[in-house]
Tab-separated table of C-alpha atoms in Angstrom:
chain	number	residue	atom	x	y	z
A	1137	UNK	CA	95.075	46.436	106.014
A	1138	UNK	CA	93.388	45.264	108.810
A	1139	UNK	CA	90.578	42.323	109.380
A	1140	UNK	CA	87.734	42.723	112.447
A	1141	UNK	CA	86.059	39.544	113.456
A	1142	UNK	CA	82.815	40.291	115.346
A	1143	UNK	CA	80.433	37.520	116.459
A	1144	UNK	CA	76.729	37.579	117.087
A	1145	UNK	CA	76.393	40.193	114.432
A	1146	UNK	CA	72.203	39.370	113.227
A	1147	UNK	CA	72.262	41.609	110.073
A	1148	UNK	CA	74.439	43.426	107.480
A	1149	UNK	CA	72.900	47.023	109.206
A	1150	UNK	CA	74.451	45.841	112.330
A	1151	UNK	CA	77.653	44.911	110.457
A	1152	UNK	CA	77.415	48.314	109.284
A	1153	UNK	CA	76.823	49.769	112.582
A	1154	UNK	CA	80.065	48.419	113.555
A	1155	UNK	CA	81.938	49.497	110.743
A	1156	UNK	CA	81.236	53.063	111.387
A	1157	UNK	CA	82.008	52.984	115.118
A	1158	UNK	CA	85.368	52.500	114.120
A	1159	UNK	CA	85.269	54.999	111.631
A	1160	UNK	CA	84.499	57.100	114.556
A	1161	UNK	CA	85.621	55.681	117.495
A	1162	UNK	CA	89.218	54.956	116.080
A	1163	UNK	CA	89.845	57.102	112.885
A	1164	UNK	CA	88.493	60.064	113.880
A	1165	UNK	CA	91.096	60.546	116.328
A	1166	UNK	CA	94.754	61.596	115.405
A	1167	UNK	CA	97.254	59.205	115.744
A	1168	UNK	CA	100.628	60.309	117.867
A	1169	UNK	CA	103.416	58.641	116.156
A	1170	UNK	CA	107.600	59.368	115.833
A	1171	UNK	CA	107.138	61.233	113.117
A	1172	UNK	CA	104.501	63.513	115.019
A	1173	UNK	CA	100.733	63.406	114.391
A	1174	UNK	CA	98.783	61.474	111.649
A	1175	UNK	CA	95.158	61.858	110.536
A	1176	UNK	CA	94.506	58.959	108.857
A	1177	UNK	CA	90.850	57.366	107.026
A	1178	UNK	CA	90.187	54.205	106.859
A	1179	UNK	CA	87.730	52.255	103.782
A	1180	UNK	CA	85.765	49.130	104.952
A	1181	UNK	CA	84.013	46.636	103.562
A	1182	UNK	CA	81.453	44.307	105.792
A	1183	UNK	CA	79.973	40.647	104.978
A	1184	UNK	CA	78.140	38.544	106.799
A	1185	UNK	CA	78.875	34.510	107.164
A	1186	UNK	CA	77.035	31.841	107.778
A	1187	UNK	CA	77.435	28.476	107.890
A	1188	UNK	CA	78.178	27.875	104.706
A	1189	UNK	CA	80.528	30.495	103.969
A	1190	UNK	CA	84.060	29.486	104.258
A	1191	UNK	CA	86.182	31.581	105.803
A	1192	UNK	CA	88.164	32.465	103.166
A	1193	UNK	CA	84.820	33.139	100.960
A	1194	UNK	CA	84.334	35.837	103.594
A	1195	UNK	CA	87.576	37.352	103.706
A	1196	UNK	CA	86.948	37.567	99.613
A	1197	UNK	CA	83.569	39.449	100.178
A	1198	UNK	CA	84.880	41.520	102.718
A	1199	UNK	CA	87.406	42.692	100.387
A	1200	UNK	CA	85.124	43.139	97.658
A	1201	UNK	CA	82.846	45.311	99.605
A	1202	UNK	CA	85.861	47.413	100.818
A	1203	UNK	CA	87.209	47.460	96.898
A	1204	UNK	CA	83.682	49.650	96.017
A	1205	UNK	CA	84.236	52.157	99.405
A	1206	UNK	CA	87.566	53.070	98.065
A	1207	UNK	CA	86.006	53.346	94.407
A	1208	UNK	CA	82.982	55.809	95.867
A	1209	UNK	CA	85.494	58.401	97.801
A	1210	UNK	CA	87.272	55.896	100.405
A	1211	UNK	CA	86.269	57.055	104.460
A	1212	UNK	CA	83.316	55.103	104.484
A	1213	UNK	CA	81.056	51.673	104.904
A	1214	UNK	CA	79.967	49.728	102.366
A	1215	UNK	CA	77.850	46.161	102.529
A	1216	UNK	CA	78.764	43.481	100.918
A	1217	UNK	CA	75.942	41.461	98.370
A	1218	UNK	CA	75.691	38.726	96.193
A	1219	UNK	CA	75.535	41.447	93.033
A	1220	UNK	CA	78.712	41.959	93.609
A	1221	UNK	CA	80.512	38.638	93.600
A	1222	UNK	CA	78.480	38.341	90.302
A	1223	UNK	CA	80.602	41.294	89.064
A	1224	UNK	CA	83.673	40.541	90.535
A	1225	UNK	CA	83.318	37.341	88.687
A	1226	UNK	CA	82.681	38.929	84.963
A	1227	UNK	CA	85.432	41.587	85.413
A	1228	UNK	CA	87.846	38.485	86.240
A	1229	UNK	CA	86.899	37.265	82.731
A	1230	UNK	CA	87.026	40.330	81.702
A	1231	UNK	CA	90.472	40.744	82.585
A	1232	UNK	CA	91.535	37.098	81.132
A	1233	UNK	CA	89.567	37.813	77.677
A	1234	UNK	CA	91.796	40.994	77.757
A	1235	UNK	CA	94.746	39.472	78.198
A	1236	UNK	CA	93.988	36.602	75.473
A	1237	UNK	CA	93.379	39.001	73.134
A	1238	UNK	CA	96.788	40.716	73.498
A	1239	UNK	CA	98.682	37.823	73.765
A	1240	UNK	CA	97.153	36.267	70.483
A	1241	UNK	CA	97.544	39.586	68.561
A	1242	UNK	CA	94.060	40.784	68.162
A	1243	UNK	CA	95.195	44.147	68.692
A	1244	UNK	CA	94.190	46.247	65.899
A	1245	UNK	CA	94.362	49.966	64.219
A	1246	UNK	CA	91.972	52.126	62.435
A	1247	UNK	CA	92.961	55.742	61.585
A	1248	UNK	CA	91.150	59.227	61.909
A	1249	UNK	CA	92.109	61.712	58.800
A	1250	UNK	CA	93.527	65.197	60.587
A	1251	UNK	CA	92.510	67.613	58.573
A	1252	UNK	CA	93.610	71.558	57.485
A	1253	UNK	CA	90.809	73.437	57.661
A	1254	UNK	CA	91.653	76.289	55.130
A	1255	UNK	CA	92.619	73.801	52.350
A	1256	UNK	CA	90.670	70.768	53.666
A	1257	UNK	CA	94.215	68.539	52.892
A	1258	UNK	CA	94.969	65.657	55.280
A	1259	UNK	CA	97.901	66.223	57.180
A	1260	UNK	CA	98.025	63.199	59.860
A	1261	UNK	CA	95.519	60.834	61.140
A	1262	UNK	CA	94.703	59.337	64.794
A	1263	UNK	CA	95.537	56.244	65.504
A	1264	UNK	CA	92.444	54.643	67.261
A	1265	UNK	CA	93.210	50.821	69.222
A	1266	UNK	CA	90.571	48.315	68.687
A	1267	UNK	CA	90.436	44.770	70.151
A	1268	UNK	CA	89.133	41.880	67.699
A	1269	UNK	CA	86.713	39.610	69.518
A	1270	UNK	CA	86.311	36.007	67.446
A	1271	UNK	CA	82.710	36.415	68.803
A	1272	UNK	CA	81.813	40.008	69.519
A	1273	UNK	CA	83.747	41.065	66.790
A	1274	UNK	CA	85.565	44.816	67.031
A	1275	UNK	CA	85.337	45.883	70.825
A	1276	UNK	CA	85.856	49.847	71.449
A	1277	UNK	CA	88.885	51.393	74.062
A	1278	UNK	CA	85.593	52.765	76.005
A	1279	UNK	CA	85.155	48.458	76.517
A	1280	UNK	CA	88.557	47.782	77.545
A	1281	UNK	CA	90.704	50.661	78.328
A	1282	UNK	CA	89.897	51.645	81.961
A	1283	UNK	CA	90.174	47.687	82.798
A	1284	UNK	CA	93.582	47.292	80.546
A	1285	UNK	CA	95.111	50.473	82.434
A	1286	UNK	CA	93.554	49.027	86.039
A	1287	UNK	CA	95.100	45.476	85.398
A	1288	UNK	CA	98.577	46.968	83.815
A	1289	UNK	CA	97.739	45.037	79.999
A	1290	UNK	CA	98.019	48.635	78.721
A	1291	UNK	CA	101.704	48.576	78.824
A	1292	UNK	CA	101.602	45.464	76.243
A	1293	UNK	CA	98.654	47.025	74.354
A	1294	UNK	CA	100.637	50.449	73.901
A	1295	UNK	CA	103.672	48.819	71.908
A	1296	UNK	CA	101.956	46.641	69.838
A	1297	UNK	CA	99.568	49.117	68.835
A	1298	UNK	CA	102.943	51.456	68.250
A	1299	UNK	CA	104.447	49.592	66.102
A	1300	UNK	CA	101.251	49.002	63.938
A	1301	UNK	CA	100.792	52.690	63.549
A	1302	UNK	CA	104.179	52.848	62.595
A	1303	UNK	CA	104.163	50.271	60.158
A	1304	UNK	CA	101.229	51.962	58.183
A	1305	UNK	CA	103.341	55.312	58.681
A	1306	UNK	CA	105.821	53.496	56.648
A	1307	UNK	CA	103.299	52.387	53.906
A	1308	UNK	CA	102.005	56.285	53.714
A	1309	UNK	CA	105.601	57.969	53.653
A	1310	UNK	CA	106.787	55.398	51.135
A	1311	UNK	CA	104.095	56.349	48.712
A	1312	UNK	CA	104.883	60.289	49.316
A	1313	UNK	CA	107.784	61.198	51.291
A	1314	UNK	CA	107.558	64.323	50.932
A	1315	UNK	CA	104.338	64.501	52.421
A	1316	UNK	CA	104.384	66.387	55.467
A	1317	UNK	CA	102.273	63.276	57.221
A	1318	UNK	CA	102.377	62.256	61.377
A	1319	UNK	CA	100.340	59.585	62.868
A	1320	UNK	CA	99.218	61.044	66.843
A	1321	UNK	CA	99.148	57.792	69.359
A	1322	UNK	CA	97.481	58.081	72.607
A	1323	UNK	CA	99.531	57.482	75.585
A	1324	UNK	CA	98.075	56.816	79.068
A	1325	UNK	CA	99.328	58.021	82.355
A	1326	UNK	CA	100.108	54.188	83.171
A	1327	UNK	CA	101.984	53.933	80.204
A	1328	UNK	CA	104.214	57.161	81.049
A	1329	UNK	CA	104.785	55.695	84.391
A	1330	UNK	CA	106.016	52.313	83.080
A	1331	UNK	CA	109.586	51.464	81.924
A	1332	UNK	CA	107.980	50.272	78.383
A	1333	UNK	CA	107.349	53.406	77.173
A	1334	UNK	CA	111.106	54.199	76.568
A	1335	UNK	CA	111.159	51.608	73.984
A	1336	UNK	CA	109.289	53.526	71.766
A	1337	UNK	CA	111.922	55.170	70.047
A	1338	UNK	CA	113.590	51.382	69.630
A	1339	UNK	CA	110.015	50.516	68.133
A	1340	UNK	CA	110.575	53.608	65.501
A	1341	UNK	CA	114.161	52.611	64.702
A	1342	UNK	CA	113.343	48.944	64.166
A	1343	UNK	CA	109.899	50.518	61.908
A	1344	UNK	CA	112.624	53.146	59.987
A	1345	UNK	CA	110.437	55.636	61.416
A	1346	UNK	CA	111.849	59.289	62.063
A	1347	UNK	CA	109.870	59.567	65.206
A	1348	UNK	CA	109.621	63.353	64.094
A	1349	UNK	CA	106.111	61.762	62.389
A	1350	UNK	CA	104.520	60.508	65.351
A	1351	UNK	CA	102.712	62.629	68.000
A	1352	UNK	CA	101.790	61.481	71.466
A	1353	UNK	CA	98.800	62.293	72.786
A	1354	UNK	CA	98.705	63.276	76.601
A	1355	UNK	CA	96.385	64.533	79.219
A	1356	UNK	CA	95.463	67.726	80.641
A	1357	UNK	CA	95.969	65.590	83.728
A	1358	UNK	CA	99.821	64.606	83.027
A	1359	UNK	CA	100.801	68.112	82.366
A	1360	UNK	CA	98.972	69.205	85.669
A	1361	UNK	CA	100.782	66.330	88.127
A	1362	UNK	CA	103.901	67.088	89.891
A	1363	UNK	CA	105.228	63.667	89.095
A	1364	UNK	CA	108.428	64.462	88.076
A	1365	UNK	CA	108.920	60.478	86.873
A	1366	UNK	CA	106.200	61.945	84.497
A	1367	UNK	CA	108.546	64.953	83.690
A	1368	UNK	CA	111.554	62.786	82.800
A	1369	UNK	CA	109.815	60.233	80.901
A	1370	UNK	CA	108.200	63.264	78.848
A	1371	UNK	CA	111.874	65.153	78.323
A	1372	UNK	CA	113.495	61.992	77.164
A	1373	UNK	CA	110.864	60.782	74.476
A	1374	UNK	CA	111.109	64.672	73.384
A	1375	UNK	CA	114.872	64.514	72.981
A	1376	UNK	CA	114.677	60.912	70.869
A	1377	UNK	CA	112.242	63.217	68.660
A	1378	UNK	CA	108.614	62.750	68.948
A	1379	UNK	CA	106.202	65.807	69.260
A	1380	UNK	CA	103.550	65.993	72.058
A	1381	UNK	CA	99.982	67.482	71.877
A	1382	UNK	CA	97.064	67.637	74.520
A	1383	UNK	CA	94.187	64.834	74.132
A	1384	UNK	CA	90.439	66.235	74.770
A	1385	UNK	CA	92.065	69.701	75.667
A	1386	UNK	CA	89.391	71.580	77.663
A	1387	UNK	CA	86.981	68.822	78.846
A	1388	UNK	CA	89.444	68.167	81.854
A	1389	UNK	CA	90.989	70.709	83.970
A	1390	UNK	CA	91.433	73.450	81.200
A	1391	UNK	CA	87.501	73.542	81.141
């Protein structure tokens, strides 16, 4: 990262003006380094301070600004305004009503019946995560998950909403075990990529749960990357037993 100081800048469309002279002037140009030549971007964010800005308000806004080029394709300006430190603000409680709600439990599980369609029999049923608000009441994943998976609370969501579906897996299979009946789970990308994820099978042993009934659900996207972290993580929750199926197949790459 880098910081530019400029003085006697009048307006933010100077600031910008600025910001996109080194753009040009400095990033448009190759860089000739040991390892041979580089073609690098660059994402900047301008404020302007006054008097009453401190300087480390400024370095904040600066950053903030720079936070929403990388977020709209990165290799470009963007201006810094008082909407956003209003946002900045609610996400950061956001992010702290997140994390009280995991750390207090409020994670929750309702289920979605998977249904045969020739003999209209349920077979399974989708686990779904839901947060319990003590004011807003039940919050949906479309509320919480992109932040949980930006700020890393997924990885304590994800086991706590494992074991849950496996305790009511327990509850089914002891009323008919020899129902042919799997729960499917959701599992992010983040998730996959964390070391928490190969507790699940620990989670299932602890449940008595033959983790032959539980599904995880992945993304077009994982099967796609390259990652092979992504590949080994995948093989080894295979080999401890647990099936895998492809979330929302065809609205992604597959469409």
């Amino acid at each position: 990262e880098f910081v530019l100081i400029t003085e006697n800048v009048a307006s933010l469309k100077e600031g910008r003006e600025v910001g996109e002279r080194v753009l040009r002037e400095v990033f448009d140009r190759p860089f000739d380094s040991s390892h041979g030549i580089l073609r690098l971007s660059a994402s900047i964010g301008v404020a302007l301070g006054d008097r009453e800005v401190s300087p480390d308000r400024l370095l904040a806004d600066a950053d903030t600004a720079m936070y929403l080029a990388k977020s709209r394709g990165r290799g470009r300006v963007e201006l810094f305004d008082l909407s956003m430190r209003a946002a900045m603000t609610s996400r950061l409680e956001a992010v702290e009503a997140l994390r009280r709600a995991v750390d207090e439990g409020d994670v929750i599980v309702h289920y979605q019946p998977i249904v045969t369609l020739p003999d209209r029999r349920i077979v399974g049923a989708e686990a779904l995560v839901r947060l319990h608000h003590p004011v807003l009441g039940l919050i949906s994943p479309s509320d919480f998950i992109s932040l949980a998976e930006t700020t890393g609370l997924i990885n304590a969501i994800g086991p706590q909403m494992f074991e849950l579906a496996c305790r009511e897996l327990t509850r089914i299979l002891a009323i008919a075990p020899d129902m042919p009946f799997f729960v499917s789970v959701n599992v992010s990308p983040v998730q996959l990529r964390s070391a928490e994820i190969l507790s699940l099978p620990e989670i299932a042993e602890k449940m008595g749960v033959d983790p032959h009934h539980i599904v995880l659900e992945i993304s077009e996207a994982v099967l796609l990357s390259d990652d092979e972290l992504l590949s080994e993580t995948i093989d080894r929750l295979r080999m401890s037993g647990f099936r895998f199926a492809i979330d929302d197949f065809g609205t992604g790459k597959a469409s």
